[in-house]
GROMACS .gro file of C-alpha atoms in nm:
model
   68
    1MET     CA    1   0.000   0.000   0.000
    2ALA     CA    2   0.124   0.352  -0.080
    3ASP     CA    3   0.094   0.474   0.280
    4ALA     CA    4   0.392   0.250   0.367
    5VAL     CA    5   0.610   0.488   0.164
    6VAL     CA    6   0.713   0.801   0.350
    7GLY     CA    7   0.941   1.069   0.212
    8TYR     CA    8   1.137   1.314   0.423
    9VAL     CA    9   1.432   1.549   0.371
   10TYR     CA   10   1.732   1.555   0.602
   11ASN     CA   11   2.079   1.699   0.540
   12ASN     CA   12   2.031   1.764   0.164
   13THR     CA   13   1.891   1.415   0.102
   14LEU     CA   14   1.537   1.298   0.027
   15TYR     CA   15   1.479   0.963   0.199
   16ILE     CA   16   1.209   0.720   0.091
   17ASN     CA   17   1.096   0.442   0.323
   18GLY     CA   18   1.130   0.164   0.069
   19VAL     CA   19   1.290   0.115  -0.272
   20ALA     CA   20   1.127   0.349  -0.521
   21ASP     CA   21   1.149   0.519  -0.857
   22VAL     CA   22   1.167   0.887  -0.762
   23THR     CA   23   1.109   1.195  -0.978
   24ILE     CA   24   1.150   1.550  -0.849
   25TYR     CA   25   0.983   1.854  -1.008
   26THR     CA   26   0.982   2.227  -0.946
   27VAL     CA   27   0.647   2.367  -0.835
   28ASN     CA   28   0.608   2.478  -1.198
   29GLY     CA   29   0.620   2.116  -1.313
   30VAL     CA   30   0.973   2.110  -1.456
   31LYS     CA   31   1.146   1.774  -1.397
   32VAL     CA   32   1.481   1.835  -1.228
   33CYS     CA   33   1.582   1.486  -1.112
   34ALA     CA   34   1.488   1.120  -1.162
   35GLN     CA   35   1.631   0.805  -1.005
   36GLU     CA   36   1.524   0.442  -1.023
   37ASP     CA   37   1.537   0.175  -0.754
   38CYS     CA   38   1.662   0.403  -0.477
   39GLU     CA   39   1.593   0.469  -0.109
   40SER     CA   40   1.743   0.820  -0.110
   41VAL     CA   41   1.813   1.105  -0.351
   42ASP     CA   42   2.095   1.359  -0.313
   43LEU     CA   43   1.948   1.710  -0.330
   44SER     CA   44   2.272   1.908  -0.299
   45ASN     CA   45   2.268   2.012  -0.667
   46LEU     CA   46   1.920   2.168  -0.644
   47ALA     CA   47   1.875   2.541  -0.588
   48ALA     CA   48   1.690   2.665  -0.281
   49GLY     CA   49   1.314   2.648  -0.332
   50VAL     CA   50   1.003   2.434  -0.312
   51TYR     CA   51   0.989   2.101  -0.495
   52VAL     CA   52   0.737   1.822  -0.552
   53TYR     CA   53   0.838   1.457  -0.560
   54GLU     CA   54   0.672   1.144  -0.692
   55ALA     CA   55   0.779   0.805  -0.557
   56VAL     CA   56   0.653   0.482  -0.715
   57VAL     CA   57   0.688   0.160  -0.513
   58GLY     CA   58   0.536  -0.165  -0.632
   59GLY     CA   59   0.300   0.020  -0.865
   60ASN     CA   60   0.179   0.253  -0.588
   61ARG     CA   61   0.237   0.626  -0.631
   62LEU     CA   62   0.302   0.878  -0.354
   63THR     CA   63   0.356   1.249  -0.401
   64GLY     CA   64   0.484   1.504  -0.155
   65LYS     CA   65   0.639   1.847  -0.129
   66PHE     CA   66   0.957   1.970   0.034
   67THR     CA   67   1.153   2.293   0.073
   68LYS     CA   68   1.526   2.308   0.022
   0.00000   0.00000   0.00000
């Protein structure tokens, strides 16, 4: 179930509770990062701002927002 996947940001890294395909977008919908089969994504190359992420685990999709 998708609620088993939780995303949080700590120390310039987005952590996903589970192995996921993760895509990160600006709030304007521009894709800035994509990684497959990962549990974390390094955010150090992103500029300060608000971003939206999509994590897909086992066919379930979770979206969230974070500020860097």
